[in-house]
Coordinates of N, CA, C and O in Angstrom, one line a residue:
M1 N -82.6 23.0 -35.3 CA -82.9 21.8 -34.5 C -82.9 22.1 -33.0 O -81.9 22.7 -32.5
D2 N -83.9 21.7 -32.3 CA -84.0 22.0 -30.9 C -83.2 21.0 -30.1 O -82.8 20.0 -30.6
K3 N -83.1 21.2 -28.8 CA -82.3 20.3 -27.9 C -82.7 18.9 -27.9 O -81.9 18.0 -28.0
R4 N -84.1 18.7 -27.9 CA -84.6 17.3 -27.9 C -84.3 16.6 -29.2 O -84.1 15.4 -29.2
E5 N -84.4 17.3 -30.3 CA -84.2 16.7 -31.6 C -82.7 16.4 -31.7 O -82.3 15.3 -32.2
I6 N -81.8 17.2 -31.2 CA -80.4 16.9 -31.2 C -80.1 15.7 -30.4 O -79.4 14.8 -30.8
L7 N -80.7 15.7 -29.2 CA -80.5 14.5 -28.3 C -80.9 13.2 -29.0 O -80.2 12.2 -28.8
K8 N -82.0 13.2 -29.7 CA -82.5 12.0 -30.3 C -81.7 11.7 -31.6 O -81.2 10.6 -31.8
R9 N -81.6 12.7 -32.5 CA -80.9 12.4 -33.8 C -79.4 12.2 -33.7 O -78.9 11.4 -34.4
V10 N -78.8 13.0 -32.9 CA -77.3 13.0 -32.8 C -76.8 11.9 -31.8 O -75.9 11.2 -32.1
F11 N -77.5 11.9 -30.6 CA -77.0 11.0 -29.6 C -77.8 9.8 -29.4 O -77.4 8.9 -28.6
G12 N -78.9 9.7 -30.1 CA -79.7 8.4 -30.0 C -80.5 8.2 -28.7 O -80.9 7.1 -28.4
H13 N -80.7 9.3 -27.9 CA -81.5 9.2 -26.7 C -82.9 9.7 -26.8 O -83.1 10.8 -27.4
E14 N -83.8 9.0 -26.3 CA -85.2 9.4 -26.3 C -85.5 10.6 -25.4 O -86.4 11.4 -25.6
G15 N -84.8 10.7 -24.3 CA -85.1 11.7 -23.3 C -83.8 12.0 -22.5 O -82.8 11.2 -22.5
F16 N -83.9 13.1 -21.7 CA -82.8 13.4 -20.9 C -82.8 12.6 -19.6 O -83.9 12.2 -19.1
R17 N -81.6 12.3 -19.0 CA -81.5 11.7 -17.7 C -81.7 12.8 -16.7 O -81.6 14.0 -17.0
E18 N -81.9 12.4 -15.4 CA -82.1 13.4 -14.4 C -81.0 14.4 -14.3 O -79.8 14.0 -14.2
G19 N -81.3 15.7 -14.3 CA -80.3 16.7 -14.2 C -79.8 17.3 -15.5 O -79.3 18.4 -15.5
Q20 N -79.8 16.5 -16.5 CA -79.2 16.9 -17.8 C -79.9 18.1 -18.4 O -79.2 19.0 -18.8
E21 N -81.2 18.0 -18.5 CA -81.9 19.0 -19.2 C -81.7 20.4 -18.5 O -81.6 21.4 -19.2
Q22 N -81.8 20.4 -17.2 CA -81.6 21.7 -16.5 C -80.2 22.3 -16.8 O -80.1 23.5 -17.0
L23 N -79.2 21.4 -16.8 CA -77.8 21.9 -17.1 C -77.8 22.5 -18.5 O -77.2 23.6 -18.7
V24 N -78.3 21.7 -19.5 CA -78.3 22.2 -20.9 C -79.1 23.5 -21.0 O -78.6 24.4 -21.7
D25 N -80.2 23.6 -20.4 CA -81.0 24.8 -20.5 C -80.3 26.0 -19.9 O -80.3 27.1 -20.5
E26 N -79.6 25.9 -18.8 CA -78.8 27.0 -18.2 C -77.7 27.4 -19.2 O -77.4 28.6 -19.4
L27 N -77.0 26.4 -19.7 CA -75.9 26.7 -20.7 C -76.4 27.4 -21.9 O -75.8 28.5 -22.3
L28 N -77.5 26.9 -22.5 CA -78.1 27.6 -23.7 C -78.6 29.0 -23.3 O -78.7 29.8 -24.2
G29 N -79.0 29.2 -22.1 CA -79.4 30.5 -21.6 C -78.3 31.4 -21.3 O -78.5 32.6 -20.9
G30 N -77.0 31.0 -21.5 CA -75.9 31.8 -21.3 C -75.4 31.9 -19.8 O -74.6 32.8 -19.5
H31 N -75.7 30.9 -19.0 CA -75.3 30.9 -17.6 C -74.3 29.9 -17.3 O -74.3 28.8 -17.8
D32 N -73.3 30.2 -16.5 CA -72.3 29.3 -16.0 C -73.0 28.2 -15.1 O -74.0 28.6 -14.5
V33 N -72.6 27.0 -15.1 CA -73.2 26.0 -14.3 C -72.1 25.1 -13.7 O -71.0 24.9 -14.2
L34 N -72.5 24.5 -12.5 CA -71.7 23.4 -11.9 C -72.6 22.2 -11.8 O -73.7 22.3 -11.2
G35 N -72.2 21.1 -12.5 CA -73.0 19.9 -12.4 C -72.3 18.9 -11.6 O -71.2 18.5 -11.8
V36 N -73.0 18.5 -10.5 CA -72.5 17.4 -9.6 C -73.4 16.2 -9.9 O -74.6 16.2 -9.4
M37 N -72.9 15.2 -10.6 CA -73.7 14.1 -11.0 C -72.9 12.8 -10.9 O -71.7 12.9 -11.1
P38 N -73.5 11.7 -10.5 CA -72.8 10.5 -10.3 C -72.1 10.0 -11.6 O -72.5 10.4 -12.7
T39 N -71.0 9.3 -11.5 CA -70.4 8.7 -12.6 C -71.4 7.8 -13.4 O -72.2 7.1 -12.8
G40 N -71.4 8.0 -14.7 CA -72.3 7.3 -15.5 C -73.7 7.9 -15.7 O -74.5 7.4 -16.4
A41 N -73.8 9.1 -15.1 CA -75.1 9.8 -15.2 C -75.3 10.7 -16.5 O -76.3 11.3 -16.8
G42 N -74.2 10.7 -17.3 CA -74.3 11.4 -18.6 C -73.9 12.9 -18.6 O -74.4 13.7 -19.3
K43 N -72.9 13.2 -17.8 CA -72.4 14.5 -17.7 C -71.9 15.1 -19.0 O -72.1 16.2 -19.4
S44 N -71.2 14.2 -19.8 CA -70.6 14.7 -21.0 C -71.6 15.1 -22.1 O -71.4 16.1 -22.8
V45 N -72.8 14.5 -22.1 CA -73.9 15.0 -23.0 C -74.3 16.4 -22.7 O -74.6 17.1 -23.6
C46 N -74.1 16.9 -21.5 CA -74.5 18.2 -21.1 C -73.7 19.3 -21.8 O -74.2 20.4 -22.1
Y47 N -72.4 19.0 -22.2 CA -71.7 20.0 -23.0 C -71.6 19.5 -24.4 O -71.4 20.4 -25.3
Q48 N -71.7 18.2 -24.7 CA -71.6 17.8 -26.1 C -72.9 18.2 -26.9 O -72.8 18.5 -28.1
L49 N -74.0 18.2 -26.3 CA -75.2 18.6 -27.0 C -75.1 20.1 -27.4 O -75.4 20.4 -28.6
P50 N -74.8 21.1 -26.6 CA -74.6 22.4 -27.1 C -73.5 22.5 -28.1 O -73.6 23.3 -29.1
A51 N -72.5 21.7 -28.0 CA -71.4 21.7 -29.0 C -71.9 21.2 -30.4 O -71.2 21.4 -31.4
A52 N -73.0 20.4 -30.4 CA -73.4 19.9 -31.7 C -74.1 20.9 -32.6 O -74.3 20.7 -33.7
R53 N -74.4 22.1 -32.0 CA -75.0 23.1 -32.8 C -74.0 23.8 -33.7 O -72.9 24.1 -33.3
P54 N -74.5 24.1 -34.9 CA -73.6 24.8 -35.9 C -73.2 26.1 -35.4 O -73.9 26.8 -34.6
G55 N -72.0 26.6 -35.8 CA -71.5 27.9 -35.4 C -71.0 28.0 -34.0 O -70.8 29.1 -33.5
T56 N -70.8 26.9 -33.3 CA -70.3 26.9 -31.9 C -68.9 26.3 -31.8 O -68.5 25.5 -32.7
F57 N -68.2 26.6 -30.8 CA -66.9 26.0 -30.5 C -66.8 25.8 -29.0 O -66.9 26.7 -28.2
T58 N -66.6 24.5 -28.6 CA -66.5 24.1 -27.2 C -65.1 23.6 -26.9 O -64.6 22.8 -27.6
L59 N -64.6 24.1 -25.8 CA -63.3 23.7 -25.3 C -63.5 22.9 -24.0 O -64.2 23.4 -23.1
V60 N -63.0 21.7 -24.0 CA -63.2 20.8 -22.8 C -61.8 20.6 -22.2 O -60.9 20.1 -22.8
V61 N -61.7 20.9 -20.9 CA -60.5 20.7 -20.1 C -60.7 19.5 -19.3 O -61.6 19.4 -18.4
T62 N -59.9 18.5 -19.5 CA -60.0 17.2 -18.7 C -58.6 16.6 -18.5 O -57.7 16.8 -19.3
P63 N -58.4 16.0 -17.3 CA -57.1 15.4 -17.1 C -56.9 14.0 -17.6 O -55.8 13.5 -17.5
L64 N -57.9 13.5 -18.2 CA -57.9 12.1 -18.5 C -57.7 11.9 -20.0 O -58.6 12.0 -20.8
R65 N -56.5 11.5 -20.4 CA -56.1 11.3 -21.8 C -57.0 10.2 -22.5 O -57.4 10.4 -23.6
A66 N -57.2 9.1 -21.8 CA -58.1 8.0 -22.3 C -59.5 8.5 -22.6 O -60.1 8.2 -23.6
L67 N -60.0 9.3 -21.7 CA -61.4 9.9 -21.9 C -61.4 10.8 -23.1 O -62.3 10.7 -23.9
M68 N -60.4 11.6 -23.3 CA -60.3 12.5 -24.5 C -60.4 11.6 -25.7 O -61.2 11.9 -26.6
R69 N -59.6 10.6 -25.8 CA -59.6 9.8 -27.0 C -60.9 9.1 -27.3 O -61.4 9.1 -28.4
D70 N -61.5 8.5 -26.2 CA -62.8 7.9 -26.3 C -63.9 8.9 -26.8 O -64.7 8.6 -27.6
Q71 N -63.9 10.1 -26.1 CA -64.9 11.1 -26.5 C -64.8 11.5 -27.9 O -65.8 11.7 -28.6
V72 N -63.6 11.8 -28.3 CA -63.4 12.2 -29.7 C -63.9 11.2 -30.7 O -64.6 11.5 -31.7
R73 N -63.5 9.9 -30.4 CA -64.0 8.8 -31.3 C -65.5 8.8 -31.3 O -66.1 8.6 -32.4
H74 N -66.1 8.9 -30.2 CA -67.6 8.8 -30.1 C -68.2 10.0 -30.8 O -69.2 9.8 -31.6
L75 N -67.7 11.2 -30.6 CA -68.3 12.4 -31.3 C -68.2 12.3 -32.8 O -69.1 12.6 -33.5
R76 N -67.0 11.9 -33.2 CA -66.8 11.7 -34.7 C -67.8 10.7 -35.3 O -68.3 10.9 -36.4
S77 N -68.0 9.6 -34.6 CA -69.0 8.6 -35.1 C -70.4 9.2 -35.1 O -71.2 8.6 -35.9
R78 N -70.7 10.2 -34.4 CA -72.0 10.9 -34.4 C -72.0 12.0 -35.3 O -73.0 12.8 -35.3
G79 N -71.0 12.3 -36.0 CA -70.9 13.4 -37.0 C -70.6 14.7 -36.4 O -70.8 15.8 -37.1
I80 N -70.0 14.8 -35.2 CA -69.6 16.0 -34.6 C -68.1 16.2 -34.7 O -67.4 15.3 -34.2
P81 N -67.7 17.2 -35.5 CA -66.2 17.4 -35.6 C -65.5 17.7 -34.3 O -65.8 18.7 -33.7
A82 N -64.7 16.8 -33.9 CA -64.0 16.9 -32.6 C -62.5 16.5 -32.8 O -62.1 15.8 -33.7
A83 N -61.7 17.0 -31.8 CA -60.3 16.7 -31.9 C -59.7 16.9 -30.4 O -60.4 17.3 -29.5
L84 N -58.5 16.5 -30.2 CA -57.8 16.6 -29.0 C -56.4 17.1 -29.2 O -55.9 16.8 -30.3
I85 N -55.9 17.7 -28.2 CA -54.5 18.1 -28.2 C -53.9 17.5 -26.9 O -54.3 17.8 -25.8
D86 N -52.9 16.6 -27.1 CA -52.2 16.1 -26.0 C -50.7 16.0 -26.3 O -50.3 16.4 -27.3
S87 N -50.0 15.4 -25.4 CA -48.5 15.4 -25.5 C -48.1 14.5 -26.7 O -46.9 14.6 -27.1
G88 N -49.0 13.7 -27.3 CA -48.6 12.9 -28.4 C -48.6 13.7 -29.7 O -48.1 13.1 -30.7
L89 N -49.0 14.9 -29.7 CA -49.0 15.7 -31.0 C -47.8 16.6 -31.0 O -47.5 17.2 -30.0
D90 N -47.1 16.7 -32.2 CA -46.0 17.6 -32.3 C -46.5 18.9 -32.7 O -47.7 19.2 -32.9
E91 N -45.6 19.9 -32.8 CA -46.0 21.3 -33.1 C -46.8 21.4 -34.4 O -47.8 22.2 -34.5
K92 N -46.4 20.7 -35.5 CA -47.1 20.8 -36.7 C -48.5 20.2 -36.6 O -49.4 20.8 -37.2
E93 N -48.7 19.1 -35.9 CA -50.0 18.5 -35.7 C -50.9 19.4 -34.9 O -52.1 19.6 -35.2
R94 N -50.3 20.1 -33.9 CA -51.1 21.0 -33.1 C -51.5 22.2 -33.9 O -52.7 22.6 -33.9
A95 N -50.6 22.7 -34.8 CA -51.0 23.8 -35.7 C -52.1 23.4 -36.6 O -53.0 24.3 -36.9
E96 N -52.1 22.2 -37.0 CA -53.2 21.7 -37.9 C -54.5 21.7 -37.2 O -55.5 22.2 -37.8
V97 N -54.5 21.3 -36.0 CA -55.8 21.3 -35.2 C -56.2 22.7 -34.9 O -57.4 23.0 -35.1
Y98 N -55.3 23.6 -34.6 CA -55.7 25.0 -34.4 C -56.3 25.6 -35.7 O -57.3 26.3 -35.6
G99 N -55.7 25.3 -36.8 CA -56.2 25.8 -38.1 C -57.6 25.3 -38.4 O -58.4 26.0 -38.8
R100 N -57.8 24.0 -38.1 CA -59.2 23.4 -38.3 C -60.2 24.1 -37.4 O -61.3 24.4 -37.8
A101 N -59.8 24.4 -36.2 CA -60.7 25.1 -35.3 C -61.0 26.5 -35.7 O -62.2 27.0 -35.8
L102 N -60.0 27.2 -36.1 CA -60.1 28.6 -36.5 C -60.9 28.8 -37.8 O -61.6 29.8 -38.0
S103 N -60.9 27.7 -38.6 CA -61.6 27.8 -39.9 C -63.1 27.4 -39.7 O -63.9 27.4 -40.6
G104 N -63.5 27.0 -38.4 CA -64.8 26.6 -38.1 C -65.1 25.1 -38.4 O -66.2 24.7 -38.3
E105 N -64.1 24.4 -38.7 CA -64.2 23.0 -39.0 C -64.5 22.1 -37.7 O -65.2 21.1 -37.8
L106 N -63.9 22.5 -36.6 CA -64.1 21.8 -35.3 C -65.2 22.4 -34.5 O -65.4 23.6 -34.5
R107 N -66.0 21.6 -33.8 CA -67.0 22.0 -32.9 C -66.5 21.9 -31.4 O -67.0 22.6 -30.5
I108 N -65.6 20.9 -31.2 CA -65.2 20.6 -29.8 C -63.8 20.1 -29.8 O -63.3 19.4 -30.7
L109 N -63.0 20.7 -28.8 CA -61.6 20.4 -28.7 C -61.3 20.0 -27.2 O -61.7 20.8 -26.3
Y110 N -60.7 18.9 -27.0 CA -60.3 18.4 -25.7 C -58.8 18.7 -25.4 O -58.0 18.5 -26.3
V111 N -58.5 19.3 -24.2 CA -57.2 19.5 -23.9 C -57.0 19.2 -22.4 O -57.9 19.3 -21.6
A112 N -55.7 19.0 -22.0 CA -55.4 18.8 -20.6 C -55.2 20.2 -20.0 O -54.9 21.2 -20.7
P113 N -55.4 20.4 -18.7 CA -55.2 21.7 -18.1 C -53.8 22.3 -18.3 O -53.7 23.5 -18.4
E114 N -52.8 21.5 -18.4 CA -51.5 22.0 -18.6 C -51.3 22.7 -20.0 O -50.5 23.6 -20.1
R115 N -52.1 22.4 -20.9 CA -52.1 23.0 -22.3 C -52.5 24.4 -22.2 O -52.1 25.2 -23.1
L116 N -53.4 24.8 -21.3 CA -54.0 26.1 -21.4 C -53.0 27.3 -21.4 O -53.2 28.3 -22.0
H117 N -51.9 27.1 -20.7 CA -50.9 28.2 -20.6 C -49.7 28.0 -21.5 O -48.7 28.8 -21.4
A118 N -49.7 27.0 -22.4 CA -48.6 26.8 -23.3 C -48.7 28.0 -24.3 O -49.8 28.4 -24.7
P119 N -47.6 28.6 -24.7 CA -47.6 29.7 -25.6 C -48.5 29.5 -26.9 O -49.2 30.4 -27.3
D120 N -48.3 28.4 -27.6 CA -49.1 28.2 -28.8 C -50.6 28.1 -28.5 O -51.4 28.7 -29.3
F121 N -51.0 27.5 -27.4 CA -52.4 27.4 -27.1 C -52.9 28.7 -26.6 O -54.1 29.1 -27.0
A122 N -52.2 29.5 -25.9 CA -52.6 30.8 -25.4 C -52.9 31.7 -26.6 O -53.9 32.4 -26.7
D123 N -52.0 31.6 -27.6 CA -52.2 32.4 -28.8 C -53.5 32.0 -29.6 O -54.3 32.8 -29.9
F124 N -53.7 30.7 -29.7 CA -54.9 30.1 -30.4 C -56.1 30.6 -29.6 O -57.1 31.0 -30.2
S125 N -56.1 30.4 -28.3 CA -57.3 30.7 -27.5 C -57.8 32.1 -27.6 O -58.9 32.5 -27.3
H126 N -56.8 33.0 -27.9 CA -57.2 34.5 -28.0 C -57.6 34.8 -29.5 O -58.0 36.0 -29.7
R127 N -57.5 33.9 -30.4 CA -57.9 34.1 -31.8 C -59.2 33.5 -32.1 O -59.7 33.7 -33.2
I128 N -59.7 32.7 -31.2 CA -61.0 32.0 -31.5 C -62.0 32.4 -30.5 O -61.7 32.6 -29.3
R129 N -63.3 32.4 -30.9 CA -64.4 32.7 -30.0 C -64.8 31.3 -29.4 O -65.3 30.5 -30.1
I130 N -64.6 31.1 -28.1 CA -65.0 29.9 -27.4 C -66.4 30.1 -26.9 O -66.7 31.0 -26.1
S131 N -67.4 29.3 -27.4 CA -68.8 29.5 -27.0 C -69.0 28.9 -25.6 O -69.7 29.5 -24.8
L132 N -68.4 27.8 -25.3 CA -68.5 27.1 -24.1 C -67.2 26.5 -23.7 O -66.5 25.9 -24.5
L133 N -66.9 26.6 -22.4 CA -65.7 26.0 -21.8 C -66.2 25.1 -20.7 O -66.8 25.5 -19.8
A134 N -65.9 23.8 -20.9 CA -66.3 22.8 -19.9 C -65.1 22.3 -19.2 O -64.1 21.9 -19.8
V135 N -65.1 22.2 -17.8 CA -64.0 21.7 -17.0 C -64.5 20.4 -16.4 O -65.4 20.4 -15.6
D136 N -64.0 19.3 -16.9 CA -64.4 18.0 -16.5 C -63.5 17.6 -15.3 O -62.4 18.1 -15.2
E137 N -64.0 16.8 -14.4 CA -63.3 16.4 -13.2 C -62.9 17.6 -12.4 O -61.8 17.8 -11.9
A138 N -63.9 18.6 -12.3 CA -63.6 19.9 -11.6 C -63.2 19.7 -10.2 O -62.6 20.7 -9.6
H139 N -63.5 18.6 -9.5 CA -63.0 18.5 -8.1 C -61.5 18.5 -8.0 O -61.0 18.7 -6.9
C140 N -60.8 18.3 -9.1 CA -59.3 18.3 -9.1 C -58.8 19.7 -8.6 O -57.7 19.8 -8.1
V141 N -59.6 20.8 -8.7 CA -59.1 22.1 -8.2 C -59.0 22.0 -6.7 O -58.3 22.8 -6.1
L142 N -59.8 21.1 -6.1 CA -59.8 21.0 -4.6 C -58.8 19.9 -4.1 O -57.9 20.2 -3.3
H143 N -59.0 18.7 -4.6 CA -58.3 17.6 -4.0 C -56.9 17.5 -4.4 O -56.0 17.1 -3.6
W144 N -56.6 17.7 -5.6 CA -55.2 17.5 -6.1 C -54.6 18.7 -6.8 O -53.4 18.7 -7.1
G145 N -55.4 19.8 -7.0 CA -55.0 20.9 -7.8 C -53.6 21.4 -7.4 O -52.8 21.6 -8.3
S146 N -53.3 21.6 -6.2 CA -52.0 22.2 -5.9 C -50.8 21.2 -5.8 O -49.7 21.6 -5.8
D147 N -51.2 19.9 -5.8 CA -50.1 18.9 -5.7 C -50.0 18.1 -7.0 O -49.0 18.1 -7.7
F148 N -51.1 17.4 -7.3 CA -51.1 16.4 -8.4 C -51.1 17.1 -9.8 O -50.4 16.8 -10.6
R149 N -52.0 18.1 -10.0 CA -52.2 18.8 -11.2 C -52.2 20.3 -10.9 O -53.3 20.9 -10.9
P150 N -51.1 21.0 -10.6 CA -51.2 22.4 -10.2 C -51.8 23.3 -11.3 O -52.3 24.3 -11.0
S151 N -51.8 22.9 -12.5 CA -52.4 23.7 -13.6 C -53.9 23.8 -13.4 O -54.5 24.8 -13.9
Y152 N -54.5 22.9 -12.7 CA -56.0 23.1 -12.4 C -56.2 24.4 -11.6 O -57.3 25.0 -11.7
M153 N -55.3 24.8 -10.8 CA -55.4 26.0 -10.0 C -55.4 27.3 -10.9 O -55.8 28.3 -10.4
R154 N -55.0 27.2 -12.1 CA -54.9 28.3 -13.0 C -56.0 28.4 -14.0 O -56.0 29.3 -14.9
I155 N -57.0 27.5 -14.0 CA -58.0 27.5 -15.0 C -58.9 28.7 -14.9 O -59.2 29.3 -15.9
G156 N -59.2 29.2 -13.7 CA -60.0 30.4 -13.5 C -59.3 31.6 -14.1 O -59.9 32.5 -14.8
E157 N -58.0 31.7 -13.9 CA -57.2 32.7 -14.6 C -57.3 32.7 -16.1 O -57.4 33.7 -16.8
F158 N -57.2 31.5 -16.6 CA -57.3 31.3 -18.1 C -58.7 31.8 -18.6 O -58.8 32.5 -19.6
I159 N -59.7 31.4 -17.9 CA -61.1 31.8 -18.3 C -61.2 33.3 -18.3 O -61.8 33.9 -19.2
D160 N -60.7 33.9 -17.3 CA -60.8 35.4 -17.2 C -60.0 36.1 -18.3 O -60.3 37.2 -18.6
S161 N -59.0 35.4 -18.8 CA -58.2 36.0 -19.9 C -58.9 36.1 -21.2 O -58.4 36.8 -22.1
L162 N -59.9 35.3 -21.4 CA -60.6 35.2 -22.7 C -61.6 36.3 -22.9 O -62.3 36.8 -22.0
S163 N -61.6 36.8 -24.1 CA -62.5 37.9 -24.5 C -63.1 37.6 -25.9 O -62.4 37.5 -26.8
P164 N -64.4 37.4 -25.9 CA -65.4 37.5 -24.8 C -65.2 36.2 -24.0 O -64.8 35.2 -24.4
R165 N -65.6 36.4 -22.7 CA -65.6 35.3 -21.8 C -66.6 34.2 -22.2 O -67.8 34.6 -22.3
P166 N -66.3 33.0 -22.3 CA -67.3 32.0 -22.7 C -68.1 31.6 -21.5 O -67.8 31.7 -20.3
V167 N -69.3 31.0 -21.8 CA -70.1 30.4 -20.8 C -69.3 29.2 -20.3 O -68.6 28.5 -21.1
T168 N -69.3 29.0 -19.0 CA -68.4 28.0 -18.4 C -69.2 27.0 -17.6 O -70.1 27.3 -16.9
M169 N -68.8 25.7 -17.8 CA -69.4 24.6 -17.1 C -68.4 23.8 -16.3 O -67.3 23.5 -16.9
A170 N -68.6 23.5 -15.1 CA -67.7 22.6 -14.3 C -68.5 21.3 -14.0 O -69.7 21.4 -13.6
L171 N -67.9 20.2 -14.2 CA -68.5 18.9 -13.9 C -67.7 18.0 -13.0 O -66.5 18.0 -13.1
T172 N -68.4 17.4 -12.1 CA -67.7 16.4 -11.2 C -68.7 15.4 -10.7 O -69.9 15.7 -10.6
A173 N -68.3 14.3 -10.2 CA -69.1 13.3 -9.5 C -68.9 13.4 -8.0 O -69.5 12.8 -7.3
T174 N -67.9 14.3 -7.6 CA -67.5 14.3 -6.3 C -67.4 15.7 -5.7 O -66.4 16.4 -6.0
A175 N -68.4 16.2 -5.0 CA -68.3 17.5 -4.3 C -69.5 17.6 -3.3 O -70.6 17.5 -3.7
S176 N -69.1 18.0 -2.1 CA -70.1 18.4 -1.1 C -70.6 19.8 -1.4 O -70.0 20.5 -2.3
R177 N -71.6 20.3 -0.7 CA -72.0 21.7 -0.9 C -70.9 22.7 -0.7 O -70.8 23.6 -1.4
T178 N -70.1 22.4 0.4 CA -69.0 23.3 0.7 C -68.0 23.3 -0.5 O -67.5 24.3 -1.0
Q179 N -67.7 22.1 -0.9 CA -66.7 21.9 -2.0 C -67.2 22.5 -3.3 O -66.5 23.1 -4.1
A180 N -68.5 22.4 -3.6 CA -69.1 23.0 -4.8 C -68.9 24.5 -4.7 O -68.6 25.1 -5.8
G181 N -69.1 25.1 -3.6 CA -68.9 26.6 -3.5 C -67.4 26.9 -3.8 O -67.2 27.9 -4.4
E182 N -66.5 26.1 -3.3 CA -65.1 26.3 -3.5 C -64.8 26.2 -5.0 O -64.0 27.0 -5.5
I183 N -65.4 25.2 -5.6 CA -65.1 25.0 -7.1 C -65.6 26.2 -7.8 O -64.9 26.7 -8.7
R184 N -66.8 26.7 -7.5 CA -67.4 27.9 -8.2 C -66.4 29.0 -8.0 O -66.2 29.8 -9.0
E185 N -65.9 29.2 -6.8 CA -65.0 30.3 -6.6 C -63.7 30.2 -7.3 O -63.2 31.1 -8.0
L186 N -63.1 29.0 -7.3 CA -61.8 28.8 -7.9 C -61.8 28.9 -9.4 O -60.8 29.3 -10.1
L187 N -63.0 28.5 -10.0 CA -63.1 28.6 -11.4 C -63.7 29.9 -11.9 O -64.0 30.1 -13.1
H188 N -64.1 30.7 -11.0 CA -64.6 32.1 -11.3 C -66.0 31.9 -12.0 O -66.2 32.7 -12.9
L189 N -66.8 31.0 -11.6 CA -68.1 30.8 -12.3 C -69.0 31.9 -11.9 O -69.0 32.4 -10.8
A190 N -69.8 32.4 -12.9 CA -70.7 33.5 -12.7 C -72.1 33.0 -12.7 O -72.3 31.8 -13.0
D191 N -73.1 33.8 -12.4 CA -74.5 33.4 -12.5 C -74.9 32.3 -11.6 O -75.6 31.4 -12.1

């Protein structure tokens, strides 16, 4: 199934919005991308569409717990196996999610940036091949990273620790050209 067919059959859209197709093409071509698009422009479709393909696993890092829950509910309703790991899950429940991902049952997993360096998650992330890693609200590495969410400052380190290194996408609605360059540098985006 090609990208336009997935867009229509899975997501119910007749066509891409401005900027979406270019981001999807770059990701599918194996290139890291930074998407700066207004709120409501459909940034999430840019990583969800590649995640809809069989045999892939996408990790989404986002600080917004409510967004995680909404996105997982939306993806499941579209037939895309998705899950989240947040502070509401105990050790047994997290192990169950990791098991589903490792068995190929999940296509997309949402986590908060703080989860990346937890021992159980670090072990999991080195046992699974991550096809795509998406960092939502990527401006947090600039505005609040060192104060509000210090774990955002360690995302680049986490990405570099993965082997093979996944294609990486950073998404934000808020970044000037200078800030976009800083985001690329802090997240170690290539290409």
